[in-house]
XYZ file of C-alpha atoms in Angstrom:
471
model
C 40.579 14.718 60.240
C 43.993 15.555 61.700
C 42.367 18.241 63.877
C 39.451 16.029 64.927
C 38.888 15.416 68.635
C 36.054 13.258 70.054
C 33.114 15.322 71.211
C 34.304 18.632 69.734
C 31.609 20.634 67.919
C 31.389 23.815 65.864
C 27.722 24.463 66.618
C 25.045 23.831 69.218
C 21.428 22.837 68.772
C 18.640 23.824 71.149
C 16.968 21.086 73.158
C 14.111 19.378 71.298
C 10.588 19.979 72.574
C 9.309 16.706 71.098
C 10.067 13.184 72.298
C 12.876 11.338 70.574
C 11.835 8.625 68.119
C 14.062 5.595 67.603
C 15.497 5.011 64.114
C 14.143 1.799 62.579
C 16.752 -0.938 62.726
C 16.842 -1.346 58.949
C 17.848 2.317 58.556
C 20.265 2.587 61.487
C 24.007 2.722 60.846
C 26.001 -0.182 62.191
C 29.370 1.609 61.956
C 30.361 5.226 62.735
C 30.137 7.605 59.781
C 33.667 8.876 60.369
C 33.094 12.607 60.058
C 35.653 14.939 61.645
C 34.736 16.400 65.025
C 36.111 19.935 64.966
C 35.351 23.397 66.256
C 34.437 26.319 64.018
C 37.817 27.950 64.435
C 39.527 24.733 63.278
C 37.416 24.635 60.116
C 37.977 28.301 59.290
C 41.725 28.085 59.803
C 41.987 24.848 57.826
C 40.325 26.249 54.700
C 42.013 29.622 55.040
C 45.422 27.900 55.089
C 44.476 25.924 51.983
C 43.400 29.106 50.208
C 46.720 30.760 51.076
C 48.574 27.857 49.481
C 46.547 28.151 46.276
C 47.557 30.240 43.283
C 45.023 32.066 41.154
C 44.543 35.033 38.876
C 43.622 37.226 41.823
C 47.003 36.529 43.416
C 49.449 36.498 40.517
C 50.457 36.249 36.864
C 49.328 33.107 35.025
C 51.333 32.884 31.758
C 49.888 29.598 30.548
C 50.346 29.641 26.794
C 47.317 28.411 24.849
C 45.128 28.498 27.965
C 44.682 32.308 28.048
C 44.325 32.766 31.792
C 43.026 36.330 32.051
C 42.177 38.339 35.112
C 38.403 38.198 35.686
C 37.001 41.753 36.055
C 34.847 42.169 39.132
C 32.234 44.212 37.237
C 31.311 41.040 35.381
C 31.192 39.026 38.600
C 28.882 41.618 40.155
C 26.488 41.545 37.212
C 26.306 37.748 37.161
C 25.435 37.748 40.878
C 22.418 40.017 40.431
C 19.299 38.198 41.690
C 17.557 38.684 38.346
C 20.171 36.397 36.783
C 21.384 34.260 39.672
C 17.942 33.195 40.922
C 16.334 32.227 37.612
C 14.979 28.747 37.053
C 15.590 27.200 33.611
C 11.940 26.145 33.295
C 10.446 29.597 33.879
C 8.044 30.829 31.183
C 9.632 33.060 28.536
C 7.513 36.022 29.654
C 9.206 36.020 33.082
C 12.806 36.013 31.773
C 12.674 38.711 29.105
C 15.770 40.513 30.387
C 17.924 37.397 30.271
C 16.626 36.387 26.843
C 17.398 39.849 25.497
C 20.911 39.654 26.938
C 21.477 36.298 25.215
C 20.023 37.640 21.952
C 22.319 40.668 22.039
C 25.359 38.593 23.010
C 24.774 36.217 20.103
C 24.715 39.100 17.647
C 27.832 40.657 19.127
C 29.723 37.367 18.842
C 28.584 37.003 15.238
C 29.820 40.519 14.461
C 33.187 39.771 16.080
C 33.652 36.476 14.200
C 31.899 37.186 10.906
C 29.264 34.494 11.363
C 25.511 34.628 10.599
C 24.062 33.011 13.745
C 25.389 31.318 16.858
C 24.374 28.997 19.670
C 25.297 29.803 23.280
C 24.445 26.341 24.611
C 27.805 24.524 24.738
C 29.055 24.612 28.351
C 32.770 24.506 27.421
C 35.132 24.912 24.492
C 35.498 21.160 23.975
C 31.719 20.843 23.828
C 31.791 23.685 21.313
C 34.127 21.598 19.185
C 31.767 18.659 19.409
C 28.848 20.907 18.452
C 30.692 22.197 15.400
C 31.580 18.690 14.255
C 27.993 17.495 14.645
C 26.880 20.465 12.530
C 29.519 19.499 9.973
C 28.216 15.919 9.941
C 24.588 17.041 9.595
C 25.527 19.302 6.674
C 27.245 16.522 4.762
C 24.518 13.980 5.488
C 21.847 16.393 4.246
C 23.816 16.650 0.995
C 24.068 12.851 0.744
C 27.815 12.780 1.402
C 29.380 10.123 3.622
C 32.778 11.552 4.504
C 35.188 9.978 6.944
C 38.163 12.267 7.650
C 38.879 15.660 9.210
C 42.256 17.339 8.718
C 44.083 18.734 11.765
C 47.481 20.520 11.921
C 50.197 18.632 13.793
C 50.483 21.556 16.238
C 46.758 21.556 17.134
C 45.191 21.499 20.575
C 44.735 17.994 21.929
C 40.979 18.431 22.119
C 40.771 18.690 18.319
C 41.570 15.044 17.478
C 39.577 13.895 20.498
C 36.515 15.803 19.290
C 36.986 14.478 15.769
C 36.855 10.896 17.021
C 33.839 11.621 19.215
C 32.150 13.106 16.145
C 32.611 9.849 14.269
C 35.449 10.969 12.025
C 39.073 9.956 11.565
C 41.710 12.605 12.273
C 44.427 13.095 9.662
C 47.439 15.237 10.618
C 48.702 18.046 8.394
C 52.428 18.756 8.903
C 53.910 22.149 9.705
C 56.535 23.703 7.467
C 59.829 25.320 8.446
C 57.966 28.542 9.321
C 55.770 26.803 11.896
C 52.763 27.283 9.610
C 50.555 24.782 7.804
C 52.432 23.120 4.948
C 49.973 24.171 2.271
C 51.302 21.816 -0.393
C 51.010 18.892 1.998
C 47.461 20.013 2.839
C 46.473 20.215 -0.817
C 47.805 16.696 -1.352
C 45.588 15.414 1.489
C 42.398 17.120 0.313
C 40.059 14.713 -1.453
C 36.397 13.739 -1.647
C 36.649 11.919 1.693
C 37.502 15.094 3.653
C 34.609 16.469 5.695
C 36.571 19.489 6.867
C 39.608 21.073 8.437
C 39.996 22.177 12.074
C 42.347 25.107 12.460
C 42.969 28.137 14.633
C 44.512 31.345 13.338
C 46.888 32.403 14.774
C 47.821 28.760 15.066
C 48.751 26.900 18.229
C 52.353 28.086 17.877
C 51.047 31.650 18.154
C 51.799 32.376 14.474
C 49.425 33.877 11.923
C 48.671 31.569 8.996
C 49.670 33.797 6.077
C 48.209 31.419 3.480
C 44.808 31.180 5.145
C 42.777 32.017 2.026
C 44.608 29.353 0.019
C 44.021 26.877 2.863
C 40.269 27.511 3.115
C 39.883 27.502 -0.677
C 41.553 24.084 -0.914
C 39.090 22.548 1.541
C 36.093 24.279 -0.026
C 37.127 23.000 -3.463
C 36.053 19.477 -2.493
C 32.916 20.554 -0.627
C 34.514 20.422 2.818
C 33.945 22.865 5.693
C 36.576 24.841 7.585
C 36.260 24.946 11.370
C 37.856 27.712 13.446
C 39.075 26.685 16.891
C 38.510 29.934 18.767
C 41.370 29.390 21.203
C 43.338 32.278 19.722
C 40.564 34.730 18.881
C 42.082 37.032 21.493
C 44.842 37.889 19.017
C 42.700 39.179 16.167
C 39.531 40.802 17.577
C 38.842 44.032 15.761
C 41.616 43.339 13.232
C 40.156 40.509 11.190
C 37.418 37.863 11.464
C 37.359 34.106 10.863
C 34.377 34.554 8.557
C 36.408 36.910 6.373
C 39.172 34.293 6.145
C 36.764 31.680 4.793
C 35.858 29.753 7.944
C 32.375 28.186 8.105
C 32.142 27.267 11.801
C 33.664 29.064 14.803
C 33.715 28.121 18.460
C 34.635 30.667 21.106
C 36.226 29.951 24.473
C 34.699 32.750 26.517
C 37.356 32.406 29.224
C 40.126 32.914 26.676
C 38.662 35.930 24.936
C 36.062 37.504 27.217
C 37.611 36.924 30.665
C 35.053 34.541 32.154
C 36.216 32.111 34.877
C 38.221 29.070 33.868
C 39.472 26.047 35.723
C 38.555 22.727 37.254
C 36.728 21.573 34.140
C 34.055 24.256 34.259
C 31.539 25.644 34.328
C 32.382 27.478 31.151
C 30.915 28.450 27.812
C 31.855 27.585 24.238
C 29.463 29.401 21.868
C 29.486 28.230 18.244
C 28.832 30.475 15.259
C 28.095 29.367 11.691
C 27.722 30.862 8.234
C 24.241 31.248 6.737
C 24.042 27.847 5.011
C 24.670 26.046 8.307
C 22.110 27.944 10.404
C 19.404 25.236 10.020
C 21.621 22.752 11.875
C 22.284 24.885 14.981
C 21.084 23.448 18.325
C 17.663 24.308 19.700
C 16.086 26.172 21.351
C 17.202 29.476 19.834
C 16.462 32.922 21.210
C 14.340 34.855 18.699
C 12.937 38.381 18.812
C 9.238 38.761 17.986
C 6.720 41.595 18.167
C 5.578 40.205 21.533
C 9.094 39.960 22.944
C 11.880 37.402 23.149
C 11.090 33.680 22.931
C 12.889 30.336 22.947
C 12.157 28.813 19.542
C 12.265 25.026 19.120
C 11.043 24.951 15.494
C 14.116 23.781 13.558
C 13.580 20.392 11.863
C 17.200 20.051 10.670
C 18.736 20.966 14.046
C 21.269 18.650 15.666
C 19.175 19.010 18.838
C 20.280 20.054 22.294
C 23.899 20.247 23.440
C 23.041 21.088 27.061
C 20.339 20.143 29.511
C 18.922 23.651 29.472
C 20.294 26.814 27.870
C 24.019 26.797 28.624
C 25.840 28.281 31.600
C 23.951 31.565 31.771
C 26.050 33.044 34.585
C 29.187 32.644 32.466
C 27.438 34.173 29.453
C 26.365 37.178 31.556
C 30.023 37.738 32.433
C 31.003 37.538 28.754
C 28.245 40.030 27.874
C 29.576 42.523 30.408
C 33.122 42.180 29.053
C 32.009 42.650 25.438
C 29.716 45.619 25.956
C 31.852 47.468 28.480
C 34.758 47.342 26.025
C 32.819 48.078 22.862
C 34.292 47.598 19.412
C 37.269 49.911 19.897
C 38.011 48.409 23.303
C 38.015 44.840 21.977
C 40.463 45.870 19.283
C 42.659 47.410 21.967
C 42.497 44.110 23.888
C 44.035 42.283 20.930
C 46.586 45.012 20.292
C 47.826 44.878 23.889
C 47.834 41.059 23.978
C 50.085 40.958 20.901
C 52.290 43.773 22.205
C 52.746 42.081 25.592
C 53.707 38.752 24.015
C 56.252 40.304 21.662
C 57.722 42.444 24.457
C 58.186 39.432 26.717
C 59.646 37.344 23.888
C 62.167 40.093 23.130
C 63.252 40.284 26.773
C 63.894 36.552 27.100
C 64.977 35.406 23.623
C 68.672 35.545 24.528
C 68.263 32.587 26.886
C 65.083 31.070 25.452
C 65.056 31.646 21.677
C 61.841 31.510 19.674
C 61.176 28.121 18.135
C 60.317 29.794 14.818
C 62.231 33.097 14.754
C 61.326 33.916 11.135
C 57.596 34.163 11.938
C 56.677 36.947 14.391
C 54.467 35.728 17.247
C 51.028 37.110 17.895
C 49.407 36.980 21.360
C 51.563 34.084 22.581
C 54.975 32.727 21.730
C 56.719 29.367 21.832
C 60.338 29.479 22.958
C 62.665 26.543 23.434
C 64.933 25.523 26.291
C 66.755 23.051 24.038
C 69.995 25.113 23.872
C 69.974 25.420 27.664
C 69.409 21.691 28.038
C 72.289 20.864 25.690
C 74.633 23.212 27.551
C 73.662 22.484 31.159
C 71.304 19.503 31.314
C 68.536 21.761 32.658
C 65.226 21.084 30.909
C 62.093 23.149 30.366
C 60.413 21.369 33.287
C 63.247 22.370 35.626
C 62.870 26.009 34.565
C 59.110 25.839 35.085
C 59.488 24.429 38.600
C 62.059 27.067 39.515
C 59.630 29.814 38.457
C 57.351 28.674 41.295
C 60.105 29.436 43.814
C 60.557 32.829 42.192
C 56.908 33.735 42.721
C 55.310 32.920 39.378
C 53.038 30.271 37.990
C 54.993 28.434 35.269
C 54.244 28.817 31.608
C 53.021 25.854 29.571
C 55.826 23.386 28.852
C 56.302 20.614 26.264
C 53.452 21.906 24.115
C 53.003 22.066 21.202
C 54.662 18.695 20.731
C 56.371 19.782 17.498
C 58.838 21.927 19.518
C 61.654 20.364 21.532
C 61.786 21.563 25.172
C 58.932 23.974 24.499
C 58.053 26.911 26.734
C 54.730 28.417 25.659
C 53.985 31.833 27.135
C 50.836 33.945 26.869
C 50.784 37.125 28.979
C 47.342 38.339 27.739
C 46.431 42.024 27.696
C 45.659 42.231 31.410
C 49.263 42.264 32.656
C 51.305 45.416 33.277
C 54.809 46.148 32.008
C 56.111 45.815 35.574
C 54.707 42.286 35.838
C 56.194 41.305 32.482
C 59.589 42.728 33.479
C 59.535 40.760 36.730
C 58.556 37.523 34.969
C 61.288 37.998 32.368
C 63.814 38.582 35.164
C 62.713 35.318 36.812
C 63.150 33.393 33.553
C 66.595 34.877 33.015
C 67.559 34.110 36.627
C 66.559 30.483 36.121
C 68.660 30.363 32.958
C 71.683 31.744 34.835
C 71.166 29.288 37.713
C 71.223 26.444 35.192
C 74.997 26.981 35.082
C 75.650 28.165 38.636
C 73.209 26.022 40.653
C 71.908 23.159 38.490
C 71.116 20.978 41.510
C 68.732 23.654 42.787
C 66.791 23.617 39.526
C 66.658 19.836 39.466
C 65.067 19.884 42.956
C 62.792 22.899 42.472
C 60.395 23.954 43.805
C 62.004 24.077 47.240
C 59.903 26.801 48.916
C 56.435 25.269 48.499
C 54.399 23.164 50.956
C 54.806 20.208 48.579
C 58.033 19.479 46.714
C 58.422 18.258 43.150
C 56.074 15.453 42.271
C 56.631 12.539 39.914
C 54.022 13.776 37.452
C 54.416 10.978 34.923
C 53.917 8.342 37.617
C 50.956 10.241 39.056
C 49.272 10.335 35.648
C 49.808 6.622 35.053
C 48.975 5.365 38.548
C 46.062 7.348 39.914
C 45.589 7.238 43.660
C 42.600 9.372 44.545
C 41.726 10.159 48.147
C 38.968 12.209 49.694
């Protein structure tokens, strides 16, 4: 609108060869529509400038702990754009989409092999919807057994979507405290387990990036009262090829494809959150399911105990195609290497920066991500984790996650993933250490940061509480 000038146009239309017809009065506008009047060059330059101000995985490192912001390989993007996938209609007959159905069938089996599950659904269009799907399966299982359970246990360090999903699923969330190691307090868990517990939601490694060493004792405690154990797949990237949730005793697994298999992420979607289950829960999976018959692949709706659909059609197929490419180009040995490098990168970066930002739980080695604390820096200089994060923007990096998990004071949560080089990690560590040094030498700069961006520091708390949306 700022570039708008009356009468300016970005296109021209040939003269009509039919007489003009007046618009009926009841359909005519009484006030101008208010669209910008701009030339093509104005539009192109406007959106190009906006794109140059944006930050994304194609332009730089994205160390958001817990969010797993991986680089998206272009081979997967190319495959998803093939007309045979991109131009399908969800209501086409099965016989005309055999290639896509086979891809989905093969992807399901690969995900089950990776997680140790029996069958899976690819319908959920996001990880949070995957959580909801798993909880509805949990509810259907208990109702079929005549059990009316009311609570689901969740660690106090869990992702925020876990308690939200529990409430949406009709259950009450009960927090399980962490111990001094940053792991589940198993004795506290065992004290909470009773006949009212429908299940436990947990990720391993946990949300602090630490491997739950007592996982078999944890799953056994929940199973002892007939409960189910749900694996939040947020941290599957740390263990692929090393161990599987099914082998740990989990009954339900959801997978964030963007976190583990490098599909796009951001803006609320579109995404994919496949859900796998052990054999006894297969009857409750959503329909339709892709089955292989002698005549070919079909979408099967015959599942009387199913929880029904979790998506209008069959999930976000374009995202699933990307995940398929990532899985099958890597192969089993490649997926194991992904996890090995993710864990190595996180530990390398933690070692470089621990002098200024010590690990919150130094006695438990981190896996693919680590949680450090800026609390010592804040006590010494008054500079908080948020100030450090904002200064990183000036130094050319997207900030890490801050103030999460909530159980850590002045938390900095960093996840480099396997896709980043040693040079990138060295540069990011140098930026963190520079910010720590500036906390003593130039604290005012950190309090004002970022100072090199088109927009300065925002009052984020006020913005969250007093929304002012404008288009």
